[in-house]
């Protein structure tokens, strides 16, 4: 990756390749309430790329305009898949940063346990974040009685993306509301000429999305929480029930050949829906909204939409999986004053509205909610009205999450009842040594 000329000379980039990661990185800057007192170099580590990175660059440009005495050096982690390994490599290799972007609660705890993160409880009071961001988001960024993460965006991970003309062509008047309606729609879409109704990105991690929401809808938030903490085993009947529902999809002609699923990550499968018109449904995070707007040049609400995961009627249809991205500050960063001010800027109306225009939700009350499009309104309403569970894969220890995803890839290749038992037993064996 080369230097980003749009931000030179304010931002200088250093790129590190990760063994497993998924994108380019971002540049950022810091500032404070007293603008003239905030200066110097701010070092930011990030792993986000594509159109989401472009949105973040817009926020950084606005920040730099407000604090012209700050420069940014960006450490960009690039690769494919789960980026935690690449971030670890950079930090263990001696890279010193002020701020890093994170989406994994388990990784935040790992860094805090290693004394690499600085708590931000004092900043919540001094910057007045408690007046802008709800206590629930503060709790989400906390470990015990200390707050480490400042959430800057959140997403509905139980929403299914689709292209509206596909359903119309198949004679489906509106998105399916129940599981039976959803499964029944596969035959209609196949008859309409589409290669596979459901896009399953099985190459790295995104194939787990279906299992995680199915676990919530079949067993509830409490069971998912217990599983994430290994308070119940992976061989628990409730876990098998969720995988059995997943198997129903696979054996009802949802998704095409396993080798095709295992060959693609989420972006390639999104292309199959929104560019190639070959597939129809994709369960993935809210970053797809930004990709649809900017990469596919589609109109939200007109060309594409989002509907909430269909109800199963098992007593847990009021649940949703959610994710969040947060900013963390380090204990050894050389410019803590600029780092704190940078976090504060993300709560501002200027930053929150850039997020909203790009298709992302902001937890800050400074956001102008009228800027949200149809899909984002569906997502924010779902989050507001649901019992929430953080993405299971992001809660698991790093070595366990790798095994979990590999075993689910084996499940995709053979969704039989016997293999479900084998897969869950293998995950449980790994889990026993991971906590």
GROMACS .gro file of C-alpha atoms in nm:
model
  435
    1UNK     CA    1   0.000   0.000   0.000
    2UNK     CA    2   0.126   0.344  -0.085
    3UNK     CA    3   0.092   0.676   0.093
    4UNK     CA    4  -0.246   0.845   0.084
    5UNK     CA    5  -0.181   1.163  -0.112
    6UNK     CA    6  -0.513   1.314  -0.011
    7UNK     CA    7  -0.387   1.363   0.342
    8UNK     CA    8  -0.023   1.454   0.281
    9UNK     CA    9   0.157   1.619   0.444
   10UNK     CA   10  -0.071   1.606   0.748
   11UNK     CA   11  -0.079   1.227   0.757
   12UNK     CA   12   0.207   0.989   0.697
   13UNK     CA   13   0.140   0.621   0.648
   14UNK     CA   14   0.322   0.305   0.741
   15UNK     CA   15   0.165  -0.017   0.621
   16UNK     CA   16   0.209  -0.357   0.784
   17UNK     CA   17   0.088  -0.676   0.617
   18UNK     CA   18  -0.102  -0.909   0.846
   19UNK     CA   19  -0.102  -1.285   0.814
   20UNK     CA   20  -0.479  -1.270   0.843
   21UNK     CA   21  -0.667  -0.946   0.798
   22UNK     CA   22  -0.913  -0.774   0.573
   23UNK     CA   23  -0.839  -0.426   0.457
   24UNK     CA   24  -0.638  -0.115   0.436
   25UNK     CA   25  -0.613   0.131   0.722
   26UNK     CA   26  -0.705   0.466   0.827
   27UNK     CA   27  -0.539   0.785   0.922
   28UNK     CA   28  -0.645   0.992   1.215
   29UNK     CA   29  -0.558   1.298   1.415
   30UNK     CA   30  -0.600   1.438   1.762
   31UNK     CA   31  -0.708   1.762   1.914
   32UNK     CA   32  -0.855   1.907   2.229
   33UNK     CA   33  -1.093   2.162   2.367
   34UNK     CA   34  -0.821   2.426   2.363
   35UNK     CA   35  -0.718   2.395   2.000
   36UNK     CA   36  -0.389   2.577   2.025
   37UNK     CA   37  -0.268   2.350   2.304
   38UNK     CA   38  -0.314   2.037   2.095
   39UNK     CA   39  -0.020   1.971   1.868
   40UNK     CA   40   0.236   1.718   1.760
   41UNK     CA   41   0.220   1.379   1.592
   42UNK     CA   42  -0.067   1.142   1.663
   43UNK     CA   43  -0.004   0.778   1.574
   44UNK     CA   44  -0.311   0.571   1.484
   45UNK     CA   45  -0.333   0.200   1.415
   46UNK     CA   46  -0.622   0.079   1.202
   47UNK     CA   47  -0.725  -0.212   0.982
   48UNK     CA   48  -1.035  -0.078   0.804
   49UNK     CA   49  -1.040  -0.021   0.428
   50UNK     CA   50  -1.255   0.031   0.122
   51UNK     CA   51  -1.540   0.280   0.119
   52UNK     CA   52  -1.554   0.269   0.499
   53UNK     CA   53  -1.199   0.398   0.507
   54UNK     CA   54  -1.297   0.682   0.276
   55UNK     CA   55  -1.571   0.783   0.520
   56UNK     CA   56  -1.321   0.778   0.804
   57UNK     CA   57  -1.080   0.990   0.604
   58UNK     CA   58  -1.356   1.250   0.572
   59UNK     CA   59  -1.387   1.261   0.951
   60UNK     CA   60  -1.011   1.287   0.985
   61UNK     CA   61  -0.995   1.576   0.739
   62UNK     CA   62  -1.257   1.760   0.942
   63UNK     CA   63  -1.059   1.693   1.256
   64UNK     CA   64  -0.735   1.821   1.103
   65UNK     CA   65  -0.911   2.136   0.986
   66UNK     CA   66  -1.013   2.205   1.345
   67UNK     CA   67  -0.671   2.120   1.490
   68UNK     CA   68  -0.411   2.231   1.233
   69UNK     CA   69  -0.118   2.187   1.473
   70UNK     CA   70  -0.161   1.810   1.474
   71UNK     CA   71  -0.011   1.566   1.225
   72UNK     CA   72  -0.095   1.200   1.190
   73UNK     CA   73   0.118   0.897   1.133
   74UNK     CA   74  -0.095   0.603   1.035
   75UNK     CA   75   0.001   0.241   1.088
   76UNK     CA   76  -0.208   0.040   0.844
   77UNK     CA   77  -0.269  -0.330   0.904
   78UNK     CA   78  -0.373  -0.510   0.588
   79UNK     CA   79  -0.460  -0.868   0.509
   80UNK     CA   80  -0.765  -1.095   0.505
   81UNK     CA   81  -0.998  -1.238   0.764
   82UNK     CA   82  -0.975  -1.163   1.137
   83UNK     CA   83  -0.730  -0.877   1.189
   84UNK     CA   84  -0.639  -0.939   1.552
   85UNK     CA   85  -0.330  -1.136   1.456
   86UNK     CA   86  -0.194  -0.851   1.248
   87UNK     CA   87  -0.254  -0.597   1.524
   88UNK     CA   88  -0.078  -0.821   1.777
   89UNK     CA   89   0.217  -0.858   1.543
   90UNK     CA   90   0.251  -0.481   1.506
   91UNK     CA   91   0.230  -0.408   1.878
   92UNK     CA   92   0.455  -0.696   1.982
   93UNK     CA   93   0.701  -0.588   1.714
   94UNK     CA   94   0.749  -0.256   1.891
   95UNK     CA   95   0.505  -0.030   1.709
   96UNK     CA   96   0.402   0.250   1.947
   97UNK     CA   97   0.063   0.409   1.878
   98UNK     CA   98  -0.167   0.655   2.051
   99UNK     CA   99  -0.502   0.528   1.924
  100UNK     CA  100  -0.628   0.204   1.775
  101UNK     CA  101  -0.961   0.096   1.628
  102UNK     CA  102  -1.121  -0.217   1.769
  103UNK     CA  103  -1.434  -0.426   1.725
  104UNK     CA  104  -1.359  -0.730   1.947
  105UNK     CA  105  -1.448  -0.713   2.320
  106UNK     CA  106  -1.229  -1.018   2.382
  107UNK     CA  107  -0.933  -0.842   2.219
  108UNK     CA  108  -0.991  -0.529   2.425
  109UNK     CA  109  -0.968  -0.743   2.740
  110UNK     CA  110  -0.654  -0.909   2.609
  111UNK     CA  111  -0.490  -0.568   2.559
  112UNK     CA  112  -0.613  -0.436   2.895
  113UNK     CA  113  -0.484  -0.745   3.076
  114UNK     CA  114  -0.143  -0.673   2.920
  115UNK     CA  115  -0.159  -0.315   3.059
  116UNK     CA  116  -0.156  -0.171   2.708
  117UNK     CA  117  -0.476   0.036   2.737
  118UNK     CA  118  -0.546   0.358   2.923
  119UNK     CA  119  -0.887   0.388   3.097
  120UNK     CA  120  -1.101   0.681   2.980
  121UNK     CA  121  -1.342   0.730   3.273
  122UNK     CA  122  -1.201   1.075   3.348
  123UNK     CA  123  -1.252   1.175   2.985
  124UNK     CA  124  -1.618   1.069   3.000
  125UNK     CA  125  -1.665   1.333   3.268
  126UNK     CA  126  -1.435   1.608   3.144
  127UNK     CA  127  -1.553   1.596   2.782
  128UNK     CA  128  -1.916   1.544   2.878
  129UNK     CA  129  -1.959   1.220   2.683
  130UNK     CA  130  -2.207   1.103   2.946
  131UNK     CA  131  -2.446   1.370   2.813
  132UNK     CA  132  -2.406   1.250   2.453
  133UNK     CA  133  -2.371   0.871   2.474
  134UNK     CA  134  -2.595   0.639   2.675
  135UNK     CA  135  -2.477   0.439   2.973
  136UNK     CA  136  -2.535   0.115   2.780
  137UNK     CA  137  -2.265   0.206   2.526
  138UNK     CA  138  -2.030   0.305   2.807
  139UNK     CA  139  -2.096  -0.032   2.970
  140UNK     CA  140  -2.021  -0.204   2.640
  141UNK     CA  141  -1.676  -0.043   2.635
  142UNK     CA  142  -1.600  -0.133   2.996
  143UNK     CA  143  -1.414  -0.413   3.170
  144UNK     CA  144  -1.515  -0.440   3.533
  145UNK     CA  145  -1.531  -0.093   3.681
  146UNK     CA  146  -1.307   0.072   3.418
  147UNK     CA  147  -1.405   0.210   3.079
  148UNK     CA  148  -1.163   0.161   2.792
  149UNK     CA  149  -1.357   0.187   2.466
  150UNK     CA  150  -1.548   0.476   2.312
  151UNK     CA  151  -1.804   0.334   2.069
  152UNK     CA  152  -1.831   0.546   1.754
  153UNK     CA  153  -2.066   0.330   1.548
  154UNK     CA  154  -2.283   0.025   1.599
  155UNK     CA  155  -2.460  -0.217   1.373
  156UNK     CA  156  -2.745  -0.463   1.344
  157UNK     CA  157  -2.597  -0.803   1.265
  158UNK     CA  158  -2.935  -0.976   1.237
  159UNK     CA  159  -3.045  -0.786   0.928
  160UNK     CA  160  -3.058  -0.946   0.582
  161UNK     CA  161  -2.966  -0.738   0.276
  162UNK     CA  162  -3.140  -0.785  -0.057
  163UNK     CA  163  -3.190  -0.625  -0.396
  164UNK     CA  164  -3.552  -0.521  -0.440
  165UNK     CA  165  -3.583  -0.610  -0.807
  166UNK     CA  166  -3.485  -0.969  -0.729
  167UNK     CA  167  -3.786  -1.027  -0.504
  168UNK     CA  168  -4.015  -0.857  -0.755
  169UNK     CA  169  -3.888  -1.078  -1.037
  170UNK     CA  170  -3.955  -1.388  -0.825
  171UNK     CA  171  -4.308  -1.275  -0.744
  172UNK     CA  172  -4.230  -1.212  -0.377
  173UNK     CA  173  -4.433  -0.909  -0.271
  174UNK     CA  174  -4.237  -0.828   0.042
  175UNK     CA  175  -3.943  -0.968   0.238
  176UNK     CA  176  -4.030  -1.286   0.431
  177UNK     CA  177  -4.132  -1.232   0.791
  178UNK     CA  178  -4.125  -1.591   0.919
  179UNK     CA  179  -3.869  -1.870   0.887
  180UNK     CA  180  -4.112  -2.083   0.686
  181UNK     CA  181  -4.175  -1.796   0.444
  182UNK     CA  182  -3.801  -1.740   0.416
  183UNK     CA  183  -3.723  -2.104   0.334
  184UNK     CA  184  -4.018  -2.119   0.092
  185UNK     CA  185  -3.878  -1.821  -0.098
  186UNK     CA  186  -3.571  -2.021  -0.206
  187UNK     CA  187  -3.766  -2.219  -0.468
  188UNK     CA  188  -3.926  -1.903  -0.606
  189UNK     CA  189  -3.593  -1.729  -0.643
  190UNK     CA  190  -3.430  -2.033  -0.802
  191UNK     CA  191  -3.719  -2.062  -1.048
  192UNK     CA  192  -3.667  -1.694  -1.134
  193UNK     CA  193  -3.317  -1.783  -1.254
  194UNK     CA  194  -3.091  -1.695  -0.962
  195UNK     CA  195  -2.798  -1.928  -0.892
  196UNK     CA  196  -2.836  -1.937  -0.513
  197UNK     CA  197  -3.089  -1.752  -0.297
  198UNK     CA  198  -2.858  -1.714   0.004
  199UNK     CA  199  -2.501  -1.589  -0.023
  200UNK     CA  200  -2.284  -1.765   0.237
  201UNK     CA  201  -1.930  -1.619   0.260
  202UNK     CA  202  -1.745  -1.918   0.406
  203UNK     CA  203  -1.382  -1.826   0.340
  204UNK     CA  204  -1.294  -1.671   0.675
  205UNK     CA  205  -1.560  -1.579   0.931
  206UNK     CA  206  -1.887  -1.454   0.780
  207UNK     CA  207  -2.044  -1.800   0.754
  208UNK     CA  208  -2.083  -1.789   1.133
  209UNK     CA  209  -2.334  -1.501   1.110
  210UNK     CA  210  -2.626  -1.736   1.042
  211UNK     CA  211  -2.544  -1.966   1.333
  212UNK     CA  212  -2.510  -1.675   1.577
  213UNK     CA  213  -2.850  -1.521   1.505
  214UNK     CA  214  -3.011  -1.865   1.489
  215UNK     CA  215  -2.870  -1.936   1.835
  216UNK     CA  216  -3.035  -1.618   1.963
  217UNK     CA  217  -3.368  -1.692   1.794
  218UNK     CA  218  -3.381  -2.054   1.910
  219UNK     CA  219  -3.229  -2.026   2.259
  220UNK     CA  220  -3.218  -1.658   2.359
  221UNK     CA  221  -2.964  -1.406   2.482
  222UNK     CA  222  -2.896  -1.586   2.810
  223UNK     CA  223  -2.788  -1.906   2.635
  224UNK     CA  224  -2.566  -1.717   2.389
  225UNK     CA  225  -2.406  -1.527   2.678
  226UNK     CA  226  -2.337  -1.848   2.867
  227UNK     CA  227  -2.188  -2.011   2.559
  228UNK     CA  228  -1.961  -1.712   2.497
  229UNK     CA  229  -1.831  -1.740   2.856
  230UNK     CA  230  -1.815  -2.122   2.832
  231UNK     CA  231  -2.064  -2.158   3.115
  232UNK     CA  232  -2.238  -2.419   2.901
  233UNK     CA  233  -2.056  -2.657   2.665
  234UNK     CA  234  -2.068  -2.637   2.287
  235UNK     CA  235  -2.226  -2.981   2.295
  236UNK     CA  236  -2.532  -2.840   2.476
  237UNK     CA  237  -2.861  -2.938   2.302
  238UNK     CA  238  -2.948  -2.569   2.254
  239UNK     CA  239  -2.638  -2.519   2.041
  240UNK     CA  240  -2.721  -2.823   1.832
  241UNK     CA  241  -3.073  -2.692   1.774
  242UNK     CA  242  -2.932  -2.373   1.619
  243UNK     CA  243  -2.701  -2.567   1.387
  244UNK     CA  244  -2.989  -2.796   1.293
  245UNK     CA  245  -3.187  -2.492   1.177
  246UNK     CA  246  -2.883  -2.380   0.978
  247UNK     CA  247  -2.869  -2.728   0.824
  248UNK     CA  248  -3.233  -2.691   0.719
  249UNK     CA  249  -3.131  -2.395   0.505
  250UNK     CA  250  -2.845  -2.584   0.348
  251UNK     CA  251  -3.053  -2.890   0.264
  252UNK     CA  252  -3.338  -2.685   0.116
  253UNK     CA  253  -3.139  -2.546  -0.174
  254UNK     CA  254  -3.033  -2.215  -0.023
  255UNK     CA  255  -2.674  -2.172  -0.105
  256UNK     CA  256  -2.512  -2.365  -0.386
  257UNK     CA  257  -2.207  -2.589  -0.366
  258UNK     CA  258  -1.988  -2.588  -0.050
  259UNK     CA  259  -1.670  -2.519  -0.250
  260UNK     CA  260  -1.829  -2.197  -0.379
  261UNK     CA  261  -1.922  -2.088  -0.028
  262UNK     CA  262  -1.571  -2.160   0.100
  263UNK     CA  263  -1.409  -1.967  -0.185
  264UNK     CA  264  -1.556  -1.624  -0.109
  265UNK     CA  265  -1.543  -1.361   0.162
  266UNK     CA  266  -1.836  -1.128   0.233
  267UNK     CA  267  -1.742  -0.866  -0.029
  268UNK     CA  268  -1.728  -1.121  -0.311
  269UNK     CA  269  -2.067  -1.258  -0.211
  270UNK     CA  270  -2.207  -0.903  -0.194
  271UNK     CA  271  -2.084  -0.854  -0.552
  272UNK     CA  272  -2.277  -1.167  -0.651
  273UNK     CA  273  -2.598  -1.004  -0.533
  274UNK     CA  274  -2.558  -0.638  -0.615
  275UNK     CA  275  -2.343  -0.654  -0.929
  276UNK     CA  276  -2.378  -1.000  -1.085
  277UNK     CA  277  -2.747  -1.045  -0.994
  278UNK     CA  278  -2.673  -1.413  -0.922
  279UNK     CA  279  -2.774  -1.438  -0.554
  280UNK     CA  280  -3.032  -1.273  -0.332
  281UNK     CA  281  -2.989  -1.262   0.048
  282UNK     CA  282  -2.683  -1.166   0.254
  283UNK     CA  283  -2.667  -1.161   0.635
  284UNK     CA  284  -2.383  -0.921   0.713
  285UNK     CA  285  -2.307  -0.603   0.907
  286UNK     CA  286  -2.406  -0.244   0.836
  287UNK     CA  287  -2.085  -0.170   0.647
  288UNK     CA  288  -2.264  -0.320   0.346
  289UNK     CA  289  -2.479  -0.006   0.342
  290UNK     CA  290  -2.175   0.208   0.274
  291UNK     CA  291  -2.052  -0.034   0.006
  292UNK     CA  292  -2.389  -0.036  -0.167
  293UNK     CA  293  -2.401   0.342  -0.179
  294UNK     CA  294  -2.044   0.411  -0.277
  295UNK     CA  295  -1.912   0.105  -0.463
  296UNK     CA  296  -2.230  -0.018  -0.630
  297UNK     CA  297  -2.381   0.333  -0.673
  298UNK     CA  298  -2.722   0.207  -0.561
  299UNK     CA  299  -2.995   0.409  -0.392
  300UNK     CA  300  -3.083   0.301  -0.039
  301UNK     CA  301  -3.450   0.214  -0.008
  302UNK     CA  302  -3.507   0.218  -0.383
  303UNK     CA  303  -3.258  -0.034  -0.521
  304UNK     CA  304  -3.183  -0.233  -0.209
  305UNK     CA  305  -3.313  -0.282   0.142
  306UNK     CA  306  -3.268  -0.457   0.474
  307UNK     CA  307  -3.515  -0.676   0.659
  308UNK     CA  308  -3.481  -0.820   1.005
  309UNK     CA  309  -3.410  -1.188   1.053
  310UNK     CA  310  -3.733  -1.387   1.008
  311UNK     CA  311  -3.920  -1.498   1.319
  312UNK     CA  312  -3.896  -1.861   1.427
  313UNK     CA  313  -4.178  -1.863   1.681
  314UNK     CA  314  -3.962  -2.024   1.951
  315UNK     CA  315  -4.002  -1.748   2.208
  316UNK     CA  316  -3.691  -1.546   2.123
  317UNK     CA  317  -3.784  -1.340   1.818
  318UNK     CA  318  -3.719  -1.018   2.012
  319UNK     CA  319  -3.342  -1.078   1.996
  320UNK     CA  320  -3.072  -0.937   1.767
  321UNK     CA  321  -2.699  -0.971   1.728
  322UNK     CA  322  -2.510  -0.642   1.730
  323UNK     CA  323  -2.158  -0.520   1.678
  324UNK     CA  324  -1.978  -0.199   1.756
  325UNK     CA  325  -1.656  -0.029   1.661
  326UNK     CA  326  -1.466   0.161   1.924
  327UNK     CA  327  -1.161   0.378   1.979
  328UNK     CA  328  -0.898   0.274   2.235
  329UNK     CA  329  -0.607   0.477   2.371
  330UNK     CA  330  -0.279   0.320   2.477
  331UNK     CA  331  -0.074   0.353   2.793
  332UNK     CA  332   0.252   0.423   2.608
  333UNK     CA  333   0.125   0.657   2.337
  334UNK     CA  334   0.344   0.970   2.324
  335UNK     CA  335   0.056   1.213   2.261
  336UNK     CA  336  -0.230   1.132   2.504
  337UNK     CA  337  -0.369   1.485   2.491
  338UNK     CA  338  -0.421   1.468   2.115
  339UNK     CA  339  -0.553   1.113   2.145
  340UNK     CA  340  -0.820   1.216   2.394
  341UNK     CA  341  -0.924   1.508   2.178
  342UNK     CA  342  -0.944   1.281   1.875
  343UNK     CA  343  -1.187   1.054   2.059
  344UNK     CA  344  -1.391   1.357   2.159
  345UNK     CA  345  -1.420   1.471   1.797
  346UNK     CA  346  -1.597   1.147   1.702
  347UNK     CA  347  -1.884   1.240   1.936
  348UNK     CA  348  -1.934   1.576   1.765
  349UNK     CA  349  -2.223   1.661   1.532
  350UNK     CA  350  -1.977   1.703   1.245
  351UNK     CA  351  -1.835   1.352   1.278
  352UNK     CA  352  -2.168   1.187   1.367
  353UNK     CA  353  -2.336   1.334   1.061
  354UNK     CA  354  -2.055   1.222   0.830
  355UNK     CA  355  -2.119   0.872   0.964
  356UNK     CA  356  -2.493   0.903   0.909
  357UNK     CA  357  -2.459   1.027   0.552
  358UNK     CA  358  -2.231   0.732   0.474
  359UNK     CA  359  -2.487   0.482   0.606
  360UNK     CA  360  -2.353   0.426   0.958
  361UNK     CA  361  -2.527   0.475   1.292
  362UNK     CA  362  -2.368   0.692   1.559
  363UNK     CA  363  -2.439   0.648   1.931
  364UNK     CA  364  -2.390   1.022   1.984
  365UNK     CA  365  -2.704   1.227   2.049
  366UNK     CA  366  -2.542   1.495   1.832
  367UNK     CA  367  -2.634   1.295   1.521
  368UNK     CA  368  -2.909   1.422   1.293
  369UNK     CA  369  -3.121   1.106   1.265
  370UNK     CA  370  -3.307   1.247   0.965
  371UNK     CA  371  -2.991   1.172   0.764
  372UNK     CA  372  -3.045   0.797   0.804
  373UNK     CA  373  -3.178   0.613   0.501
  374UNK     CA  374  -3.440   0.338   0.491
  375UNK     CA  375  -3.204   0.051   0.568
  376UNK     CA  376  -3.035   0.230   0.856
  377UNK     CA  377  -3.375   0.320   1.004
  378UNK     CA  378  -3.475  -0.049   0.994
  379UNK     CA  379  -3.149  -0.138   1.166
  380UNK     CA  380  -3.160   0.129   1.438
  381UNK     CA  381  -3.524   0.045   1.516
  382UNK     CA  382  -3.434  -0.324   1.545
  383UNK     CA  383  -3.148  -0.244   1.782
  384UNK     CA  384  -3.373  -0.015   1.988
  385UNK     CA  385  -3.653  -0.273   2.021
  386UNK     CA  386  -3.455  -0.596   2.065
  387UNK     CA  387  -3.282  -0.783   2.341
  388UNK     CA  388  -2.922  -0.756   2.227
  389UNK     CA  389  -2.625  -0.988   2.222
  390UNK     CA  390  -2.280  -0.889   2.102
  391UNK     CA  391  -2.145  -1.087   1.805
  392UNK     CA  392  -2.046  -1.424   1.950
  393UNK     CA  393  -1.730  -1.465   1.745
  394UNK     CA  394  -1.597  -1.133   1.874
  395UNK     CA  395  -1.643  -1.247   2.234
  396UNK     CA  396  -1.444  -1.568   2.201
  397UNK     CA  397  -1.071  -1.601   2.279
  398UNK     CA  398  -0.853  -1.581   1.967
  399UNK     CA  399  -0.750  -1.946   1.952
  400UNK     CA  400  -1.105  -2.066   2.011
  401UNK     CA  401  -1.261  -1.838   1.750
  402UNK     CA  402  -1.028  -1.982   1.485
  403UNK     CA  403  -1.135  -2.338   1.568
  404UNK     CA  404  -1.501  -2.233   1.582
  405UNK     CA  405  -1.487  -2.091   1.230
  406UNK     CA  406  -1.293  -2.386   1.086
  407UNK     CA  407  -1.542  -2.633   1.232
  408UNK     CA  408  -1.833  -2.436   1.088
  409UNK     CA  409  -1.663  -2.460   0.749
  410UNK     CA  410  -1.666  -2.838   0.795
  411UNK     CA  411  -2.033  -2.815   0.882
  412UNK     CA  412  -2.103  -2.635   0.553
  413UNK     CA  413  -1.948  -2.928   0.369
  414UNK     CA  414  -2.157  -3.183   0.559
  415UNK     CA  415  -2.461  -3.052   0.750
  416UNK     CA  416  -2.571  -3.400   0.859
  417UNK     CA  417  -2.687  -3.464   1.213
  418UNK     CA  418  -2.385  -3.685   1.281
  419UNK     CA  419  -2.140  -3.424   1.159
  420UNK     CA  420  -2.309  -3.155   1.368
  421UNK     CA  421  -2.220  -3.366   1.673
  422UNK     CA  422  -1.862  -3.404   1.549
  423UNK     CA  423  -1.823  -3.031   1.481
  424UNK     CA  424  -1.959  -2.923   1.819
  425UNK     CA  425  -1.745  -3.180   2.001
  426UNK     CA  426  -1.433  -3.043   1.831
  427UNK     CA  427  -1.518  -2.684   1.929
  428UNK     CA  428  -1.584  -2.795   2.286
  429UNK     CA  429  -1.247  -2.972   2.305
  430UNK     CA  430  -1.074  -2.648   2.204
  431UNK     CA  431  -1.289  -2.440   2.439
  432UNK     CA  432  -1.183  -2.646   2.741
  433UNK     CA  433  -0.828  -2.516   2.704
  434UNK     CA  434  -0.908  -2.158   2.601
  435UNK     CA  435  -1.051  -1.998   2.915
   0.00000   0.00000   0.00000
